[in-house]
Amino acid sequence: MPELKMPANLPDPIVNENAKIVLQRRYQRKDLDGVVYETVKELFWRVASAIAKEEAKYEKSTTKPAKLARDFYDLMTSYRFLPNSPTLMNAGTDLGQLAACFVLPVEDDIEGIFDAVKHAAMIHKSGGGTGFAFSRLRAKDSVVGSTGGVASGPLSFLKIFNCATEQIKQGGTRRGANMGILRIDHPDIMEFIKAKERDGDLNNFNLSVGLTEAFMQAVHDKADFELIAPNTGKAVGTLNAREVFNILVQKAWESGDPGIVFLDRINRDNPTPAMGEIESTNPCGEQPLLPYEACNLGSINLGLCFAKGKNGKDSEIDWDELKRIIHLSVRFLDNVIDASVYPLPQISDTVRKNRKIGLGVMGWADLLYQLNIPYNSQTAVDMAERVMKFVQAEARSASKQLAAERGQFTTYPESTFGAANLGPYRNATTTTIAPTGTLSIIAGCSSGVEPLFALSFVRNVMDNDKLVETNPYFEAALKDADAFSGKLMEEIAKVGSIKKMDHLPEHLRSVFVTSMDVEPIWHLKMQAAFQKYTDNAVSKTVNLPGSATKEDIWDIYWKAYEYGCKGVTVYRDGSKTSQVLCTGDAE
Ligand code: CDP
């Protein structure tokens, strides 16, 4: 396909100071000596034109590549939507790998295990993250047929994956991130639950225990559950469900690790059960995938979808604008699948059959600030449902439109959509809520659906100068209330929050809340509200104060199950943590 020429009148993007640093360090093209030769404008045009070019092969397309490239350019450079990092890094380059999320199978034989190590290395090099279930590996000390020796078990192999990751920096841009999952009924589960006890152990992995409905029922009934040898399918022992759940809670209280995922629930929402069972998610948990499946994500900045009401009253969301952005973004993400070069033929095959995409949102806290709605309120939770219901419905409608232009996803007839006669759709899934660690820095917005970490904080800039950085919506509100001063900002930067600042107006203190001001239950309610209308899953951390007890965590875990979440991650303030970095600062 011919290159699309950059239009002479293409405007220069406005780039915030932090984005300048991040883009230069990791996204703009560099020559062999590491010298950046691409401007930010060229970067966004490279991405916009490479993705728009794919349009040319669809005869029934309702738009032209040149026009679409310009629309994509404007969409990204206005920071209303950004695709996941690998798309920004690799679109229009020889590498051409554009997806952030992969899941690889780990078979129960040495060849299969080392194939997975190699494939993970290839994916990390291209900027993607990998998830694996280790559940098929036979337990430690079981017999190995070929030699008559004994197996070393999932944990010993996990260490090999971890070590391999350590040695490979993703395409010189970011270090590989992994998710490791083990089913609760695997005989080595106790060892897995304790695998990250010591700080620094398995530091390239997030670990999650795959919980089943049967296990949750056993916890409820205070009953025992069976451990099943994966290689024989036979029960090899029993454990008390409540005791195991208690230990899980204890570990999460100590370090936040392991997290939990509800495997049966994930599979209940598997749109293509005929293609197999979902065993794992990507590294940050928001994207359940089949073995050898990949998914590309993208996020809409809700902070920019605010519409001021007349006379400053009845402020709302600009629904028409949001709809326009959703439709354009879905087309973008579907084109990304065509433009992407996947590292293995098995992956290309699975991806092209299901065409999963994950459109999500960021800037949620910024939107709530503008709407004057406290994050920790039922109004905010109701608004979350309203927004995500709209995003899901419009994303599906866009996917239907694409199916009319380009055809349905190949496995549609045997998918759950096909069975329910809902389609045809172009994509087996359309919505996912990502952490947006780096994207939110580039867009200058609050990340994902999280509350802000701090309203104001001190950032060390390169020459060791300290800069006080403040959330722009907070700054504007302070100015409106005639309460802004440099001295106040320095004071706020010390603690991040204004919760205890009695001298500030009450309405500001209730609206401008931060992660630690939000009670854990509201974190969870927010996650559940977004999950209700998300095809895949929601990346969210439930923050707890340092004083939180194990009972508090038990309660959160249990409620996450009751509220219909697909998993949950907790972080208790001050507890030791060696979480895999999923932010732009991951080195
Ligand atoms: O903002 P950005 O697109 O860089 O990524 P994110 O939304 O924070 O993370 C989305 C997904 O990208 C993660 O769940 C991982 O699958 C992948 N990722 C990774 O592999 N390595 C990282 N250092 C960060 C993200």
Coordinates of C-alpha atoms and ligand atoms in Angstrom, one line a residue:
M1 CA 0.0 0.0 0.0
P2 CA 1.3 3.5 -0.9
E3 CA 2.6 5.7 1.9
L4 CA 0.3 8.6 2.9
K5 CA 2.1 11.9 2.5
M6 CA 2.1 14.2 5.5
P7 CA -0.2 17.2 4.6
A8 CA 1.6 20.5 4.4
N9 CA -0.9 22.1 6.8
L10 CA -0.7 19.5 9.5
P11 CA -0.6 21.4 12.8
D12 CA 2.2 20.7 15.4
P13 CA 0.9 18.9 18.4
I14 CA 1.0 20.6 21.8
V15 CA 3.1 18.4 24.1
N16 CA 3.2 18.6 27.9
E17 CA 6.6 18.7 29.6
N18 CA 6.3 15.1 31.0
A19 CA 5.1 13.8 27.7
K20 CA 8.1 15.4 26.0
I21 CA 10.5 13.4 28.2
V22 CA 8.5 10.1 27.9
L23 CA 8.0 10.4 24.1
Q24 CA 11.6 11.2 23.5
R25 CA 12.9 8.4 25.7
R26 CA 10.7 5.6 24.5
Y27 CA 8.5 6.4 21.5
Q28 CA 10.3 8.7 19.0
R29 CA 12.4 6.8 16.5
K30 CA 16.2 6.7 17.1
D31 CA 19.1 5.9 14.8
L32 CA 21.7 3.2 15.6
D33 CA 23.6 5.6 17.8
G34 CA 20.4 6.3 19.8
V35 CA 19.9 9.8 18.4
V36 CA 16.3 10.8 18.0
Y37 CA 15.5 11.6 14.4
E38 CA 11.7 11.8 14.6
T39 CA 9.7 14.8 15.8
V40 CA 6.5 14.3 17.9
K41 CA 4.5 15.5 14.9
E42 CA 6.2 12.8 12.7
L43 CA 5.6 10.2 15.4
F44 CA 1.8 10.8 15.4
W45 CA 1.7 11.0 11.6
R46 CA 3.6 7.8 11.4
V47 CA 1.0 6.1 13.6
A48 CA -2.1 7.8 12.1
S49 CA -1.0 7.1 8.5
A50 CA 0.1 3.5 9.1
I51 CA -3.2 2.6 10.7
A52 CA -5.4 4.6 8.2
K53 CA -3.6 2.9 5.2
E54 CA -5.3 -0.4 6.1
E55 CA -8.6 1.1 5.1
A56 CA -7.6 1.0 1.4
K57 CA -8.2 -2.8 1.2
Y58 CA -11.8 -2.6 2.2
E59 CA -13.9 -1.8 -0.9
K60 CA -17.1 -1.0 1.1
S61 CA -15.2 1.4 3.4
T62 CA -17.2 4.6 4.2
T63 CA -14.0 6.7 4.4
K64 CA -10.8 7.3 2.5
P65 CA -7.4 6.6 3.9
A66 CA -6.1 10.2 3.5
K67 CA -9.1 11.6 5.3
L68 CA -9.0 8.9 8.0
A69 CA -5.3 9.5 8.6
R70 CA -6.0 13.2 9.3
D71 CA -8.9 12.2 11.6
F72 CA -6.7 9.8 13.5
Y73 CA -3.9 12.4 13.8
D74 CA -6.4 14.9 15.2
L75 CA -7.9 12.3 17.5
M76 CA -4.5 11.4 19.0
T77 CA -2.9 14.9 19.1
S78 CA -5.9 16.3 20.8
Y79 CA -5.3 13.5 23.4
R80 CA -9.0 12.4 23.1
F81 CA -7.8 8.9 22.4
L82 CA -4.5 7.1 22.4
P83 CA -3.7 3.5 21.4
N84 CA -1.6 1.3 23.7
S85 CA 2.2 1.9 23.8
P86 CA 3.3 -0.7 21.3
T87 CA 1.1 0.9 18.6
L88 CA 2.7 4.3 19.3
M89 CA 6.2 2.8 19.3
N90 CA 6.0 0.4 16.4
A91 CA 3.2 1.4 13.9
G92 CA 4.8 2.1 10.5
T93 CA 8.1 0.6 11.5
D94 CA 9.8 -2.7 10.4
L95 CA 9.0 -4.3 13.7
G96 CA 5.3 -3.5 13.3
Q97 CA 4.1 -5.3 16.5
L98 CA 1.2 -3.3 17.8
A99 CA -0.5 -5.2 20.7
A100 CA 0.2 -4.8 24.4
C101 CA -1.4 -8.0 25.6
F102 CA -0.6 -11.7 25.0
V103 CA -1.3 -15.0 26.6
L104 CA 0.9 -18.0 25.9
P105 CA 0.2 -21.6 26.7
V106 CA 2.6 -23.5 28.9
E107 CA 2.5 -27.2 28.0
D108 CA 3.5 -30.0 30.5
D109 CA 6.8 -31.0 28.7
I110 CA 10.2 -29.5 28.6
E111 CA 10.0 -28.5 24.9
G112 CA 6.7 -26.8 25.5
I113 CA 8.0 -24.9 28.5
F114 CA 11.1 -23.6 26.7
D115 CA 9.1 -22.7 23.6
A116 CA 7.0 -20.5 25.9
V117 CA 10.2 -18.9 27.4
K118 CA 11.4 -18.1 23.9
H119 CA 8.1 -16.8 22.6
A120 CA 7.7 -14.6 25.7
A121 CA 11.2 -13.1 24.9
M122 CA 10.1 -12.3 21.4
I123 CA 7.0 -10.6 22.6
H124 CA 8.8 -8.6 25.3
K125 CA 11.3 -7.4 22.7
S126 CA 8.4 -5.9 20.7
G127 CA 6.9 -4.1 23.7
G128 CA 4.1 -6.5 24.6
G129 CA 3.4 -8.1 28.0
T130 CA 2.7 -11.8 28.5
G131 CA 0.4 -13.9 30.7
F132 CA 0.7 -17.6 31.4
A133 CA -1.2 -20.2 33.3
F134 CA 1.1 -22.7 34.9
S135 CA -1.8 -24.9 35.8
R136 CA -1.1 -27.7 33.2
L137 CA 2.3 -28.4 34.6
R138 CA 2.5 -31.5 36.7
A139 CA 3.1 -31.0 40.4
K140 CA 6.5 -30.9 42.1
D141 CA 7.8 -34.5 42.8
S142 CA 5.4 -36.2 40.4
V143 CA 7.0 -38.8 38.2
V144 CA 8.4 -37.9 34.8
G145 CA 7.7 -40.7 32.3
S146 CA 10.7 -40.4 30.0
T147 CA 13.4 -40.5 32.7
G148 CA 11.7 -42.1 35.7
G149 CA 12.8 -39.0 37.6
V150 CA 10.7 -36.4 39.4
A151 CA 9.2 -33.2 38.1
S152 CA 10.4 -29.9 39.6
G153 CA 6.9 -28.2 39.4
P154 CA 5.5 -24.9 38.2
L155 CA 7.4 -22.7 40.7
S156 CA 10.8 -23.8 39.5
F157 CA 9.8 -23.0 35.9
L158 CA 8.3 -19.7 36.9
K159 CA 11.8 -18.7 38.1
I160 CA 13.2 -19.5 34.6
F161 CA 10.6 -17.2 33.0
N162 CA 11.4 -14.5 35.5
C163 CA 15.1 -14.8 34.9
A164 CA 14.7 -14.7 31.1
T165 CA 12.6 -11.6 31.4
E166 CA 15.2 -9.9 33.5
Q167 CA 17.7 -10.2 30.7
I168 CA 15.5 -8.7 27.9
K169 CA 14.5 -5.1 27.9
Q170 CA 11.5 -4.7 25.7
G171 CA 12.9 -3.4 22.4
G172 CA 15.2 -1.2 24.4
T173 CA 12.1 0.6 25.6
R174 CA 10.6 -1.1 28.6
R175 CA 11.1 -4.2 30.7
G176 CA 8.8 -7.2 30.1
A177 CA 5.9 -7.6 32.3
N178 CA 4.3 -11.0 33.1
M179 CA 1.3 -12.5 34.7
G180 CA 1.5 -16.0 36.2
I181 CA -1.7 -17.8 37.1
L182 CA -2.2 -21.1 39.0
R183 CA -5.5 -22.7 39.5
I184 CA -6.5 -23.0 43.2
D185 CA -6.9 -26.8 42.8
H186 CA -3.3 -27.3 41.6
P187 CA -1.4 -29.5 44.1
D188 CA 1.4 -26.8 44.4
I189 CA -1.0 -24.0 45.2
M190 CA 0.4 -23.3 48.7
E191 CA 3.9 -22.8 47.4
F192 CA 2.5 -20.5 44.7
I193 CA 0.6 -18.4 47.2
K194 CA 3.8 -17.8 49.1
A195 CA 6.1 -17.4 46.1
K196 CA 6.5 -13.7 46.5
E197 CA 7.0 -13.6 50.3
R198 CA 10.4 -12.2 50.1
D199 CA 10.8 -8.8 48.5
G200 CA 12.3 -9.0 45.0
D201 CA 11.3 -12.6 44.4
L202 CA 9.8 -13.1 40.9
N203 CA 9.9 -9.3 40.5
N204 CA 9.0 -9.5 36.8
F205 CA 5.7 -11.3 37.6
N206 CA 2.3 -10.4 38.9
L207 CA 0.9 -13.5 40.4
S208 CA -2.8 -14.4 40.6
V209 CA -4.6 -17.4 42.0
G210 CA -7.3 -18.7 39.7
L211 CA -10.3 -19.2 41.9
T212 CA -13.2 -21.4 40.8
E213 CA -16.9 -21.3 41.7
A214 CA -16.5 -24.7 43.5
F215 CA -13.7 -23.2 45.6
M216 CA -15.7 -20.1 46.5
Q217 CA -18.7 -22.3 47.5
A218 CA -16.3 -24.4 49.7
V219 CA -15.1 -21.2 51.4
H220 CA -18.7 -20.2 52.0
D221 CA -19.5 -23.7 53.4
K222 CA -16.3 -23.9 55.4
A223 CA -15.7 -27.2 53.5
D224 CA -12.7 -29.0 52.1
F225 CA -11.8 -28.9 48.4
E226 CA -9.8 -31.3 46.3
L227 CA -6.4 -30.8 44.7
I228 CA -6.3 -32.3 41.2
A229 CA -3.1 -33.6 39.5
P230 CA -3.2 -31.8 36.1
N231 CA -1.4 -34.7 34.3
T232 CA -3.8 -37.5 35.5
G233 CA -7.0 -35.6 36.4
K234 CA -7.0 -37.5 39.7
A235 CA -7.6 -36.0 43.2
V236 CA -4.3 -36.1 45.1
G237 CA -5.4 -34.5 48.4
T238 CA -7.7 -32.0 50.0
L239 CA -7.3 -28.7 51.8
N240 CA -9.7 -26.6 53.8
A241 CA -11.0 -23.8 51.6
R242 CA -11.4 -21.3 54.3
E243 CA -7.9 -21.9 55.6
V244 CA -6.5 -21.4 52.2
F245 CA -8.5 -18.3 51.7
N246 CA -7.2 -17.0 55.0
I247 CA -3.6 -17.5 53.9
L248 CA -4.4 -15.7 50.6
V249 CA -5.8 -12.8 52.5
Q250 CA -2.7 -12.8 54.8
K251 CA -0.3 -12.7 51.9
A252 CA -2.3 -9.9 50.2
W253 CA -2.2 -8.0 53.5
E254 CA 1.5 -8.4 53.7
S255 CA 2.4 -7.5 50.1
G256 CA -0.6 -7.2 47.8
D257 CA 0.5 -10.4 46.1
P258 CA -0.9 -12.7 44.9
G259 CA -4.1 -11.2 43.4
I260 CA -7.1 -13.3 42.6
V261 CA -9.0 -13.9 39.4
F262 CA -12.4 -15.6 39.1
L263 CA -11.7 -18.1 36.3
D264 CA -15.2 -19.5 35.9
R265 CA -16.6 -16.0 35.6
I266 CA -14.0 -15.1 33.0
N267 CA -15.0 -18.2 31.1
R268 CA -18.7 -17.5 31.5
D269 CA -18.0 -14.3 29.4
N270 CA -15.6 -16.1 27.0
P271 CA -17.2 -15.1 23.6
T272 CA -15.6 -18.1 21.8
P273 CA -15.8 -21.1 24.1
A274 CA -15.6 -23.4 21.0
M275 CA -12.0 -22.2 20.6
G276 CA -11.0 -23.3 24.1
E277 CA -10.9 -22.2 27.7
I278 CA -9.4 -19.0 29.0
E279 CA -6.7 -19.8 31.6
S280 CA -4.9 -16.5 31.9
T281 CA -5.0 -12.7 31.5
N282 CA -2.3 -10.2 30.4
P283 CA 0.1 -8.8 33.0
C284 CA -2.1 -6.2 34.5
G285 CA -5.2 -8.4 34.6
E286 CA -7.6 -6.4 32.4
Q287 CA -7.4 -8.7 29.4
P288 CA -8.4 -12.4 29.6
L289 CA -7.2 -14.2 26.5
L290 CA -7.1 -17.6 24.9
P291 CA -3.7 -19.3 24.6
Y292 CA -1.8 -17.7 21.6
E293 CA -4.2 -14.8 21.6
A294 CA -3.2 -11.1 21.6
C295 CA -5.2 -7.9 22.0
N296 CA -4.6 -4.3 21.3
L297 CA -6.0 -1.7 23.6
G298 CA -6.8 2.0 23.3
S299 CA -8.2 4.6 25.7
I300 CA -10.5 7.5 25.5
N301 CA -9.7 10.5 27.7
L302 CA -13.0 11.2 29.5
G303 CA -11.6 14.3 31.0
L304 CA -12.0 16.0 27.6
C305 CA -15.6 14.9 27.1
F306 CA -16.9 17.3 29.7
A307 CA -19.5 19.8 28.5
K308 CA -20.1 22.9 30.5
G309 CA -23.8 23.6 31.0
K310 CA -25.4 26.9 30.1
N311 CA -24.7 29.6 32.7
G312 CA -22.1 27.2 34.2
K313 CA -25.0 25.0 35.5
D314 CA -26.1 21.5 34.7
S315 CA -22.7 20.5 33.5
E316 CA -22.7 17.1 31.7
I317 CA -20.9 14.9 29.4
D318 CA -20.7 15.8 25.7
W319 CA -22.4 12.5 24.6
D320 CA -22.3 13.3 20.8
E321 CA -18.6 14.0 21.0
L322 CA -18.0 10.8 23.0
K323 CA -20.0 8.8 20.4
R324 CA -17.9 10.3 17.6
I325 CA -14.7 9.4 19.4
I326 CA -15.8 5.9 20.2
H327 CA -16.7 5.1 16.5
L328 CA -13.5 6.5 15.2
S329 CA -11.5 4.7 17.9
V330 CA -13.1 1.3 17.2
R331 CA -12.2 1.7 13.5
F332 CA -8.7 2.6 14.6
L333 CA -8.3 -0.5 16.8
D334 CA -9.7 -2.8 14.2
N335 CA -7.3 -1.5 11.6
V336 CA -4.5 -2.0 14.1
I337 CA -5.2 -5.8 13.9
D338 CA -4.5 -5.7 10.2
A339 CA -1.5 -3.5 10.5
S340 CA 0.1 -5.5 13.2
V341 CA 2.9 -8.0 12.6
Y342 CA 2.6 -10.7 15.3
P343 CA 5.7 -12.6 16.5
L344 CA 4.3 -16.1 15.9
P345 CA 2.0 -17.6 13.2
Q346 CA -0.1 -19.2 15.9
I347 CA -0.8 -15.8 17.3
S348 CA -1.7 -14.2 13.9
D349 CA -4.1 -17.0 13.4
T350 CA -5.9 -16.7 16.7
V351 CA -6.0 -12.9 16.6
R352 CA -7.4 -12.8 13.0
K353 CA -10.1 -15.3 13.9
N354 CA -11.5 -13.4 16.9
R355 CA -10.3 -9.8 16.2
K356 CA -10.6 -8.8 19.9
I357 CA -10.0 -5.2 20.7
G358 CA -10.1 -3.4 24.0
L359 CA -11.4 0.2 24.0
G360 CA -11.4 1.7 27.4
V361 CA -11.3 5.0 29.2
M362 CA -8.8 7.2 31.2
G363 CA -9.2 10.6 32.8
W364 CA -12.2 9.4 34.8
A365 CA -11.2 11.2 38.0
D366 CA -10.6 14.4 35.9
L367 CA -14.1 14.2 34.6
L368 CA -15.6 13.7 38.1
Y369 CA -13.6 16.7 39.3
Q370 CA -15.2 18.8 36.5
L371 CA -18.7 17.5 37.2
N372 CA -18.2 18.2 40.9
I373 CA -19.0 14.6 41.8
P374 CA -17.0 13.0 44.6
Y375 CA -15.4 9.7 43.5
N376 CA -16.6 8.1 46.7
S377 CA -20.3 8.6 46.2
Q378 CA -23.2 6.7 44.7
T379 CA -23.6 9.5 42.2
A380 CA -20.2 8.7 40.8
V381 CA -20.8 5.0 40.7
D382 CA -24.1 5.6 38.8
M383 CA -22.3 7.9 36.4
A384 CA -19.6 5.2 35.8
E385 CA -22.3 2.7 34.8
R386 CA -24.0 5.3 32.6
V387 CA -20.7 6.2 30.8
M388 CA -19.5 2.7 30.4
K389 CA -22.9 1.4 29.2
F390 CA -22.7 4.1 26.5
V391 CA -19.1 3.2 25.6
Q392 CA -19.9 -0.5 25.3
A393 CA -23.1 0.1 23.3
E394 CA -21.5 2.5 20.9
A395 CA -18.4 0.4 20.6
R396 CA -20.5 -2.6 19.7
S397 CA -22.5 -0.5 17.3
A398 CA -19.3 0.6 15.6
S399 CA -18.2 -3.0 15.5
K400 CA -21.4 -3.9 13.7
Q401 CA -20.9 -1.1 11.2
L402 CA -17.4 -2.5 10.5
A403 CA -18.9 -6.0 10.1
A404 CA -21.2 -4.6 7.4
E405 CA -18.2 -3.0 5.6
R406 CA -15.6 -5.7 6.1
G407 CA -17.3 -8.9 7.3
Q408 CA -17.8 -10.5 10.7
F409 CA -15.0 -12.0 12.8
T410 CA -14.4 -15.5 11.5
T411 CA -15.5 -17.5 14.5
Y412 CA -18.7 -15.4 14.9
P413 CA -21.1 -18.3 13.9
E414 CA -19.9 -20.5 16.8
S415 CA -19.4 -17.6 19.2
T416 CA -21.9 -16.7 22.0
F417 CA -22.9 -13.7 19.9
G418 CA -23.7 -16.0 17.0
A419 CA -25.7 -18.3 19.2
A420 CA -27.7 -15.5 20.6
N421 CA -28.2 -14.0 17.1
L422 CA -26.8 -10.7 18.3
G423 CA -24.5 -9.7 15.5
P424 CA -22.8 -9.9 13.2
Y425 CA -19.9 -8.1 14.8
R426 CA -16.4 -7.4 13.6
N427 CA -14.8 -8.1 17.0
A428 CA -15.3 -10.8 19.6
T429 CA -14.8 -8.2 22.3
T430 CA -14.6 -4.4 22.1
T431 CA -14.1 -3.1 25.6
T432 CA -11.3 -3.3 28.2
I433 CA -10.2 -0.8 30.9
A434 CA -6.4 -0.6 30.9
P435 CA -4.2 1.0 33.6
T436 CA -2.9 3.6 31.0
G437 CA 0.3 4.0 33.0
T438 CA 2.2 5.8 30.1
L439 CA -0.8 6.9 28.0
S440 CA -2.1 9.0 30.9
I441 CA 1.3 10.8 31.1
I442 CA 1.3 11.5 27.4
A443 CA -2.3 12.7 27.5
G444 CA -1.7 14.6 30.8
C445 CA -4.8 13.1 32.4
S446 CA -5.6 10.9 35.5
S447 CA -4.9 7.2 34.8
G448 CA -7.6 4.7 33.8
V449 CA -10.6 4.8 36.2
E450 CA -8.4 5.4 39.3
P451 CA -8.7 8.4 41.6
L452 CA -5.8 10.8 41.5
F453 CA -2.8 9.6 43.6
A454 CA -2.1 13.2 44.8
L455 CA -3.6 16.6 43.9
S456 CA -0.3 18.2 44.0
F457 CA 3.2 16.7 44.3
V458 CA 6.8 17.6 43.9
R459 CA 8.4 16.2 40.7
N460 CA 12.2 16.0 40.4
V461 CA 13.1 17.3 37.0
M462 CA 16.3 16.4 35.2
D463 CA 18.7 19.0 36.5
N464 CA 17.6 18.3 40.1
D465 CA 15.2 21.2 40.2
K466 CA 12.0 20.5 42.0
L467 CA 8.7 21.5 40.4
V468 CA 5.4 21.5 42.2
E469 CA 2.9 19.9 39.9
T470 CA -0.8 20.4 40.5
N471 CA -3.9 18.8 38.9
P472 CA -5.2 21.4 36.5
Y473 CA -8.9 21.0 37.4
F474 CA -8.0 21.3 41.1
E475 CA -6.0 24.4 40.4
A476 CA -8.9 26.0 38.5
A477 CA -11.3 25.2 41.3
L478 CA -9.0 26.7 43.9
K479 CA -8.7 29.8 41.8
D480 CA -12.5 30.0 41.4
A481 CA -12.9 29.8 45.2
D482 CA -10.2 32.5 45.6
A483 CA -8.1 30.0 47.6
F484 CA -5.1 29.5 45.4
S485 CA -1.6 30.4 46.5
G486 CA 1.9 29.0 45.9
K487 CA 2.4 28.4 49.6
L488 CA -0.8 26.4 49.8
M489 CA 0.3 24.2 46.9
E490 CA 3.6 23.5 48.6
E491 CA 1.7 22.5 51.7
I492 CA -0.6 20.2 49.7
A493 CA 2.4 18.7 47.9
K494 CA 3.7 17.4 51.2
V495 CA 0.6 15.2 51.8
G496 CA -1.1 15.0 48.4
S497 CA -4.6 15.4 49.9
I498 CA -6.7 18.2 51.2
K499 CA -9.0 16.0 53.3
K500 CA -7.7 17.3 56.6
M501 CA -7.3 20.9 55.6
D502 CA -10.3 22.4 57.5
H503 CA -9.5 25.9 56.3
L504 CA -10.4 25.0 52.7
P505 CA -14.1 25.1 51.5
E506 CA -16.0 21.9 52.3
H507 CA -17.3 21.4 48.7
L508 CA -13.6 21.3 47.5
R509 CA -12.7 18.8 50.2
S510 CA -15.5 16.5 49.2
V511 CA -15.0 16.6 45.5
F512 CA -11.2 16.7 45.2
V513 CA -10.4 13.3 46.8
T514 CA -7.4 11.1 46.2
S515 CA -6.8 7.3 46.2
M516 CA -6.1 7.2 49.9
D517 CA -9.1 9.4 50.8
V518 CA -11.4 7.0 49.0
E519 CA -12.6 4.3 51.3
P520 CA -11.8 0.7 50.0
I521 CA -15.5 -0.1 49.4
W522 CA -15.9 2.8 47.0
H523 CA -12.8 1.7 45.1
L524 CA -14.5 -1.7 44.7
K525 CA -17.9 -0.3 43.8
M526 CA -16.3 1.8 41.1
Q527 CA -14.5 -1.3 39.7
A528 CA -17.7 -3.3 39.7
A529 CA -19.7 -0.4 38.0
F530 CA -17.2 -0.3 35.1
Q531 CA -17.0 -4.1 34.9
K532 CA -20.7 -4.4 34.5
Y533 CA -20.4 -2.9 31.0
T534 CA -16.9 -4.0 30.0
D535 CA -16.5 -7.1 27.8
N536 CA -13.1 -7.9 29.1
A537 CA -11.9 -6.7 32.5
V538 CA -11.0 -3.6 34.5
S539 CA -7.6 -2.7 35.7
K540 CA -8.1 -1.2 39.2
T541 CA -6.3 -1.3 42.6
V542 CA -8.3 -1.2 45.8
N543 CA -6.2 1.0 48.1
L544 CA -6.3 0.4 51.8
P545 CA -4.8 2.4 54.6
G546 CA -1.8 1.0 56.5
S547 CA -4.1 0.3 59.4
A548 CA -6.4 -2.0 57.4
T549 CA -6.8 -5.4 59.0
K550 CA -6.9 -8.9 57.4
E551 CA -10.6 -8.9 58.0
D552 CA -10.9 -5.7 55.8
I553 CA -9.1 -7.5 53.0
W554 CA -11.2 -10.6 53.5
D555 CA -14.3 -8.4 53.1
I556 CA -13.0 -6.8 49.9
Y557 CA -12.1 -10.2 48.4
W558 CA -15.5 -11.6 49.2
K559 CA -17.4 -8.5 48.0
A560 CA -15.4 -8.5 44.7
Y561 CA -16.8 -11.9 44.2
E562 CA -20.3 -10.8 45.1
Y563 CA -20.2 -7.7 43.0
G564 CA -19.4 -9.5 39.8
C565 CA -15.7 -8.4 39.4
K566 CA -13.4 -10.7 37.4
G567 CA -10.6 -10.3 39.9
V568 CA -9.2 -7.9 42.4
T569 CA -5.9 -6.4 43.4
V570 CA -5.4 -4.7 46.7
Y571 CA -2.6 -2.5 48.0
R572 CA -2.3 -1.7 51.7
D573 CA -0.4 1.6 52.2
G574 CA 3.2 1.0 53.3
S575 CA 3.1 -2.8 52.9
K576 CA 6.1 -4.2 51.1
T577 CA 5.6 -4.3 47.4
S578 CA 7.6 -5.6 44.4
Q579 CA 4.8 -5.2 41.9
V580 CA 5.7 -5.4 38.3
L581 CA 5.9 -1.9 37.1
C582 CA 3.1 -1.2 34.7
T583 CA 3.7 2.5 34.4
G584 CA 5.8 4.6 32.0
D585 CA 8.6 4.6 34.5
A586 CA 9.2 0.9 34.2
E587 CA 12.9 0.5 33.5
Ligands
CDP1 O1 -0.1 3.1 29.0 P1 0.4 1.9 28.3 O2 -0.2 1.7 26.9 O3 1.9 2.0 28.2 O4 0.2 0.6 29.1 P2 -0.8 0.3 30.3 O5 -2.2 0.7 30.0 O6 -0.3 0.8 31.6 O7 -0.8 -1.3 30.4 C1 -1.5 -2.1 29.4 C2 -0.8 -3.4 29.2 O8 0.4 -3.2 28.5 C3 -0.4 -4.2 30.4 O9 -1.5 -4.9 31.0 C4 0.6 -5.1 29.8 O10 -0.1 -6.1 29.1 C5 1.3 -4.2 28.9 N1 2.5 -3.6 29.5 C6 3.8 -4.3 29.5 O11 3.8 -5.3 28.9 N2 4.9 -3.7 30.1 C7 4.8 -2.6 30.7 N3 6.0 -2.1 31.3 C8 3.6 -1.9 30.8 C9 2.5 -2.4 30.2

